PDB file of C-alpha atoms in Angstrom:
ATOM      1  CA  MET A   1     260.481 336.832  76.655  1.00 41.00           C
ATOM      2  CA  ALA A   2     257.941 335.885  79.297  1.00 43.00           C
ATOM      3  CA  SER A   3     255.372 334.898  76.671  1.00 44.00           C
ATOM      4  CA  GLN A   4     257.878 332.522  75.099  1.00 45.00           C
ATOM      5  CA  THR A   5     258.379 330.619  78.344  1.00 44.00           C
ATOM      6  CA  LYS A   6     254.697 329.675  78.672  1.00 46.00           C
ATOM      7  CA  SER A   7     254.042 325.959  78.825  1.00 45.00           C
ATOM      8  CA  LYS A   8     251.660 324.295  76.398  1.00 44.00           C
ATOM      9  CA  THR A   9     249.092 323.833  79.165  1.00 42.00           C
ATOM     10  CA  GLU A  10     249.096 327.535  79.982  1.00 45.00           C
ATOM     11  CA  GLU A  11     248.669 328.401  76.323  1.00 45.00           C
ATOM     12  CA  LYS A  12     245.681 326.082  75.990  1.00 48.00           C
ATOM     13  CA  THR A  13     243.913 327.532  79.048  1.00 47.00           C
ATOM     14  CA  GLU A  14     244.208 331.190  78.107  1.00 52.00           C
ATOM     15  CA  VAL A  15     241.494 333.411  79.414  1.00 53.00           C
ATOM     16  CA  THR A  16     238.631 334.358  77.131  1.00 58.00           C
ATOM     17  CA  ASN A  17     236.834 337.646  77.741  1.00 66.00           C
ATOM     18  CA  GLY A  18     238.945 338.123  80.872  1.00 74.00           C
ATOM     19  CA  ARG A  19     237.771 334.849  82.431  1.00 75.00           C
ATOM     20  CA  LYS A  20     239.417 331.488  82.886  1.00 85.00           C
ATOM     21  CA  PRO A  21     237.655 328.422  81.438  1.00 85.00           C
ATOM     22  CA  SER A  22     236.680 327.300  84.947  1.00 86.00           C
ATOM     23  CA  GLU A  23     235.064 330.668  85.604  1.00 88.00           C
ATOM     24  CA  GLN A  24     233.285 330.489  82.255  1.00 88.00           C
ATOM     25  CA  ALA A  25     231.944 327.045  83.160  1.00 90.00           C
ATOM     26  CA  LEU A  26     230.661 328.360  86.505  1.00 88.00           C
ATOM     27  CA  GLN A  27     229.042 331.274  84.686  1.00 90.00           C
ATOM     28  CA  ALA A  28     227.289 328.885  82.283  1.00 91.00           C
ATOM     29  CA  VAL A  29     226.058 326.782  85.209  1.00 91.00           C
ATOM     30  CA  ASP A  30     224.902 329.868  87.087  1.00 91.00           C
ATOM     31  CA  VAL A  31     222.950 331.158  84.071  1.00 92.00           C
ATOM     32  CA  ALA A  32     221.352 327.756  83.453  1.00 92.00           C
ATOM     33  CA  VAL A  33     220.403 327.295  87.119  1.00 92.00           C
ATOM     34  CA  GLY A  34     219.269 330.895  87.528  1.00 93.00           C
ATOM     35  CA  ALA A  35     217.189 330.892  84.353  1.00 93.00           C
ATOM     36  CA  VAL A  36     214.423 328.842  85.966  1.00 93.00           C
ATOM     37  CA  PRO A  37     213.626 331.186  88.872  1.00 93.00           C
ATOM     38  CA  THR A  38     214.114 334.229  86.616  1.00 93.00           C
ATOM     39  CA  VAL A  39     211.659 332.937  84.030  1.00 93.00           C
ATOM     40  CA  ALA A  40     209.218 331.919  86.771  1.00 94.00           C
ATOM     41  CA  GLU A  41     209.375 335.431  88.228  1.00 94.00           C
ATOM     42  CA  ASN A  42     208.821 336.992  84.785  1.00 93.00           C
ATOM     43  CA  VAL A  43     205.851 334.679  84.138  1.00 94.00           C
ATOM     44  CA  ARG A  44     204.338 335.609  87.501  1.00 95.00           C
ATOM     45  CA  THR A  45     204.818 339.322  86.805  1.00 93.00           C
ATOM     46  CA  THR A  46     203.353 339.010  83.318  1.00 92.00           C
ATOM     47  CA  ALA A  47     200.397 337.014  84.600  1.00 93.00           C
ATOM     48  CA  GLU A  48     199.705 339.683  87.233  1.00 92.00           C
ATOM     49  CA  THR A  49     199.977 342.370  84.552  1.00 91.00           C
ATOM     50  CA  TRP A  50     197.534 340.603  82.253  1.00 92.00           C
ATOM     51  CA  THR A  51     194.952 339.904  84.981  1.00 93.00           C
ATOM     52  CA  ASN A  52     194.451 343.605  85.679  1.00 91.00           C
ATOM     53  CA  SER A  53     192.499 345.264  82.836  1.00 90.00           C
ATOM     54  CA  GLU A  54     194.243 348.628  83.203  1.00 91.00           C
ATOM     55  CA  THR A  55     197.804 347.254  83.091  1.00 92.00           C
ATOM     56  CA  ARG A  56     196.775 344.787  80.388  1.00 93.00           C
ATOM     57  CA  SER A  57     195.747 347.676  78.118  1.00 93.00           C
ATOM     58  CA  GLN A  58     199.049 349.444  78.762  1.00 94.00           C
ATOM     59  CA  GLU A  59     200.987 346.264  78.024  1.00 93.00           C
ATOM     60  CA  ILE A  60     199.110 345.754  74.728  1.00 94.00           C
ATOM     61  CA  GLU A  61     199.903 349.333  73.680  1.00 95.00           C
ATOM     62  CA  THR A  62     203.574 348.858  74.564  1.00 93.00           C
ATOM     63  CA  LEU A  63     203.758 345.640  72.557  1.00 93.00           C
ATOM     64  CA  GLN A  64     202.052 347.270  69.568  1.00 95.00           C
ATOM     65  CA  LYS A  65     204.577 350.127  69.656  1.00 93.00           C
ATOM     66  CA  ARG A  66     207.450 347.632  69.790  1.00 92.00           C
ATOM     67  CA  VAL A  67     206.079 345.753  66.794  1.00 94.00           C
ATOM     68  CA  GLN A  68     205.733 349.027  64.876  1.00 94.00           C
ATOM     69  CA  THR A  69     209.330 350.047  65.672  1.00 93.00           C
ATOM     70  CA  LEU A  70     210.559 346.600  64.605  1.00 93.00           C
ATOM     71  CA  ARG A  71     208.706 346.905  61.291  1.00 95.00           C
ATOM     72  CA  ASP A  72     210.048 350.400  60.575  1.00 94.00           C
ATOM     73  CA  PRO A  73     213.555 350.137  59.019  1.00 93.00           C
ATOM     74  CA  LYS A  74     214.583 353.476  60.594  1.00 94.00           C
ATOM     75  CA  THR A  75     213.857 352.441  64.185  1.00 93.00           C
ATOM     76  CA  ARG A  76     214.477 348.683  63.887  1.00 93.00           C
ATOM     77  CA  THR A  77     218.159 348.827  64.879  1.00 94.00           C
ATOM     78  CA  GLY A  78     217.423 350.829  67.999  1.00 94.00           C
ATOM     79  CA  GLU A  79     214.646 348.466  69.048  1.00 93.00           C
ATOM     80  CA  ILE A  80     216.834 345.426  68.415  1.00 94.00           C
ATOM     81  CA  GLU A  81     219.598 347.009  70.496  1.00 95.00           C
ATOM     82  CA  SER A  82     217.058 347.708  73.229  1.00 94.00           C
ATOM     83  CA  LEU A  83     215.947 344.060  73.179  1.00 93.00           C
ATOM     84  CA  ARG A  84     219.598 342.921  73.301  1.00 95.00           C
ATOM     85  CA  GLU A  85     220.204 345.093  76.357  1.00 96.00           C
ATOM     86  CA  ARG A  86     217.071 343.719  77.995  1.00 94.00           C
ATOM     87  CA  LEU A  87     218.189 340.146  77.258  1.00 94.00           C
ATOM     88  CA  SER A  88     221.636 340.911  78.647  1.00 94.00           C
ATOM     89  CA  ALA A  89     220.074 342.308  81.823  1.00 95.00           C
ATOM     90  CA  GLU A  90     217.877 339.216  82.187  1.00 93.00           C
ATOM     91  CA  LEU A  91     220.896 336.935  81.672  1.00 93.00           C
ATOM     92  CA  GLN A  92     222.819 338.890  84.299  1.00 94.00           C
ATOM     93  CA  LYS A  93     219.878 338.530  86.691  1.00 94.00           C
ATOM     94  CA  ALA A  94     219.740 334.782  85.964  1.00 94.00           C
ATOM     95  CA  GLU A  95     223.493 334.463  86.539  1.00 94.00           C
ATOM     96  CA  THR A  96     223.229 336.233  89.891  1.00 94.00           C
ATOM     97  CA  LYS A  97     220.302 334.067  91.030  1.00 94.00           C
ATOM     98  CA  GLY A  98     222.007 330.938  89.712  1.00 93.00           C
ATOM     99  CA  GLY A  99     225.149 331.708  91.698  1.00 93.00           C
ATOM    100  CA  ASP A 100     223.084 332.134  94.842  1.00 94.00           C
ATOM    101  CA  VAL A 101     221.205 328.869  94.224  1.00 93.00           C
ATOM    102  CA  ARG A 102     224.458 327.011  93.427  1.00 92.00           C
ATOM    103  CA  ARG A 103     226.077 328.235  96.657  1.00 94.00           C
ATOM    104  CA  GLN A 104     223.008 327.278  98.717  1.00 95.00           C
ATOM    105  CA  VAL A 105     222.906 323.792  97.204  1.00 94.00           C
ATOM    106  CA  THR A 106     226.644 323.376  97.744  1.00 94.00           C
ATOM    107  CA  GLU A 107     226.294 324.386 101.393  1.00 96.00           C
ATOM    108  CA  GLN A 108     223.420 321.919 101.842  1.00 96.00           C
ATOM    109  CA  LEU A 109     225.409 319.083 100.251  1.00 96.00           C
ATOM    110  CA  VAL A 110     228.487 319.828 102.350  1.00 96.00           C
ATOM    111  CA  GLY A 111     226.322 319.863 105.480  1.00 96.00           C
ATOM    112  CA  ARG A 112     224.755 316.524 104.583  1.00 97.00           C
ATOM    113  CA  ALA A 113     228.164 315.030 103.799  1.00 96.00           C
ATOM    114  CA  ARG A 114     229.474 316.161 107.202  1.00 96.00           C
ATOM    115  CA  LYS A 115     226.501 314.609 108.974  1.00 96.00           C
ATOM    116  CA  ALA A 116     226.948 311.362 107.048  1.00 95.00           C
ATOM    117  CA  ARG A 117     230.644 311.330 107.865  1.00 94.00           C
ATOM    118  CA  GLU A 118     229.898 311.906 111.546  1.00 94.00           C
ATOM    119  CA  ARG A 119     227.561 308.889 111.456  1.00 93.00           C
ATOM    120  CA  VAL A 120     229.856 306.599 109.460  1.00 93.00           C
ATOM    121  CA  GLU A 121     233.286 307.233 111.003  1.00 93.00           C
ATOM    122  CA  PRO A 122     232.424 305.968 114.508  1.00 93.00           C
ATOM    123  CA  VAL A 123     230.864 302.844 113.015  1.00 91.00           C
ATOM    124  CA  TYR A 124     234.000 302.274 110.918  1.00 90.00           C
ATOM    125  CA  ARG A 125     236.271 302.745 113.947  1.00 90.00           C
ATOM    126  CA  ASP A 126     234.145 300.461 116.121  1.00 93.00           C
ATOM    127  CA  ARG A 127     233.318 297.708 113.623  1.00 92.00           C
ATOM    128  CA  VAL A 128     235.467 297.720 110.494  1.00 92.00           C
ATOM    129  CA  HIS A 129     238.877 298.733 111.834  1.00 91.00           C
ATOM    130  CA  PRO A 130     239.074 295.918 114.426  1.00 93.00           C
ATOM    131  CA  VAL A 131     238.072 293.347 111.782  1.00 93.00           C
ATOM    132  CA  VAL A 132     240.803 294.624 109.465  1.00 92.00           C
ATOM    133  CA  LYS A 133     243.333 294.346 112.294  1.00 92.00           C
ATOM    134  CA  GLU A 134     242.184 290.830 113.224  1.00 94.00           C
ATOM    135  CA  ARG A 135     241.573 289.262 109.832  1.00 93.00           C
ATOM    136  CA  VAL A 136     243.066 291.243 106.951  1.00 94.00           C
ATOM    137  CA  GLU A 137     246.452 292.260 108.334  1.00 94.00           C
ATOM    138  CA  PRO A 138     247.471 288.729 109.444  1.00 95.00           C
ATOM    139  CA  VAL A 139     246.549 287.337 106.022  1.00 94.00           C
ATOM    140  CA  TYR A 140     248.528 290.129 104.377  1.00 93.00           C
ATOM    141  CA  ARG A 141     251.573 289.347 106.560  1.00 93.00           C
ATOM    142  CA  GLU A 142     251.288 285.617 105.850  1.00 94.00           C
ATOM    143  CA  ARG A 143     250.580 285.692 102.117  1.00 94.00           C
ATOM    144  CA  VAL A 144     251.519 289.011 100.551  1.00 94.00           C
ATOM    145  CA  GLU A 145     254.680 290.028 102.409  1.00 94.00           C
ATOM    146  CA  PRO A 146     256.542 286.751 101.659  1.00 94.00           C
ATOM    147  CA  VAL A 147     255.693 287.045  97.958  1.00 94.00           C
ATOM    148  CA  VAL A 148     256.937 290.618  97.919  1.00 93.00           C
ATOM    149  CA  LYS A 149     260.181 289.569  99.637  1.00 92.00           C
ATOM    150  CA  GLU A 150     260.704 286.549  97.354  1.00 94.00           C
ATOM    151  CA  ARG A 151     259.669 287.962  93.998  1.00 93.00           C
ATOM    152  CA  VAL A 152     259.382 291.745  93.982  1.00 93.00           C
ATOM    153  CA  GLU A 153     262.345 292.842  96.094  1.00 93.00           C
ATOM    154  CA  PRO A 154     264.972 290.781  94.183  1.00 94.00           C
ATOM    155  CA  ILE A 155     263.764 292.179  90.845  1.00 93.00           C
ATOM    156  CA  TYR A 156     263.781 295.657  92.327  1.00 92.00           C
ATOM    157  CA  ARG A 157     267.365 295.193  93.582  1.00 92.00           C
ATOM    158  CA  ASP A 158     268.543 293.641  90.291  1.00 94.00           C
ATOM    159  CA  ARG A 159     266.808 295.975  87.820  1.00 93.00           C
ATOM    160  CA  VAL A 160     265.494 299.160  89.359  1.00 93.00           C
ATOM    161  CA  GLU A 161     268.289 300.103  91.769  1.00 93.00           C
ATOM    162  CA  PRO A 162     271.058 299.825  89.107  1.00 93.00           C
ATOM    163  CA  ALA A 163     268.976 301.901  86.679  1.00 93.00           C
ATOM    164  CA  VAL A 164     268.381 304.561  89.322  1.00 93.00           C
ATOM    165  CA  LYS A 165     272.108 304.534  90.147  1.00 92.00           C
ATOM    166  CA  LYS A 166     273.004 305.082  86.458  1.00 92.00           C
ATOM    167  CA  VAL A 167     270.565 307.971  86.182  1.00 92.00           C
ATOM    168  CA  ARG A 168     272.014 309.588  89.305  1.00 91.00           C
ATOM    169  CA  GLU A 169     275.528 309.228  87.921  1.00 91.00           C
ATOM    170  CA  ARG A 170     274.474 310.987  84.700  1.00 89.00           C
ATOM    171  CA  ILE A 171     273.016 313.873  86.643  1.00 82.00           C
TER     172      ILE A 171
END
């Protein structure tokens, strides 16, 4: 019975893979943002590996073995699964780094916004607010309020109030 009472909005925003769409969007952002430092770290590590002749030889042997297992139909599936797991681990690492970067950037932006607000609000109170009180509000009282009283309020009384009264009577 509870599933029948769901609204259309709730049905459209069902969770996928145990996550809400907003969480999925944050995950996508985190992976995209975290991919850059993750790739940079992997490039640095690989470059260090390839600059040392001993580790370079080991890396070449490892790559040759991988290529051989990918070519062999018996071991291909296992190697592909191994590569999938490695990719998944790298994506998880990127997501974690991306989340950290996103939070740091958010904190920086909030801090800058607070500082800007602290600079702007006193200026507004000292300069803009008095001008509004002196110039804008008198013009509003002289020009807008009479028009509202002459034109808007009578239409409201004649059309809106009776309609609202009828609706209330029906309820």
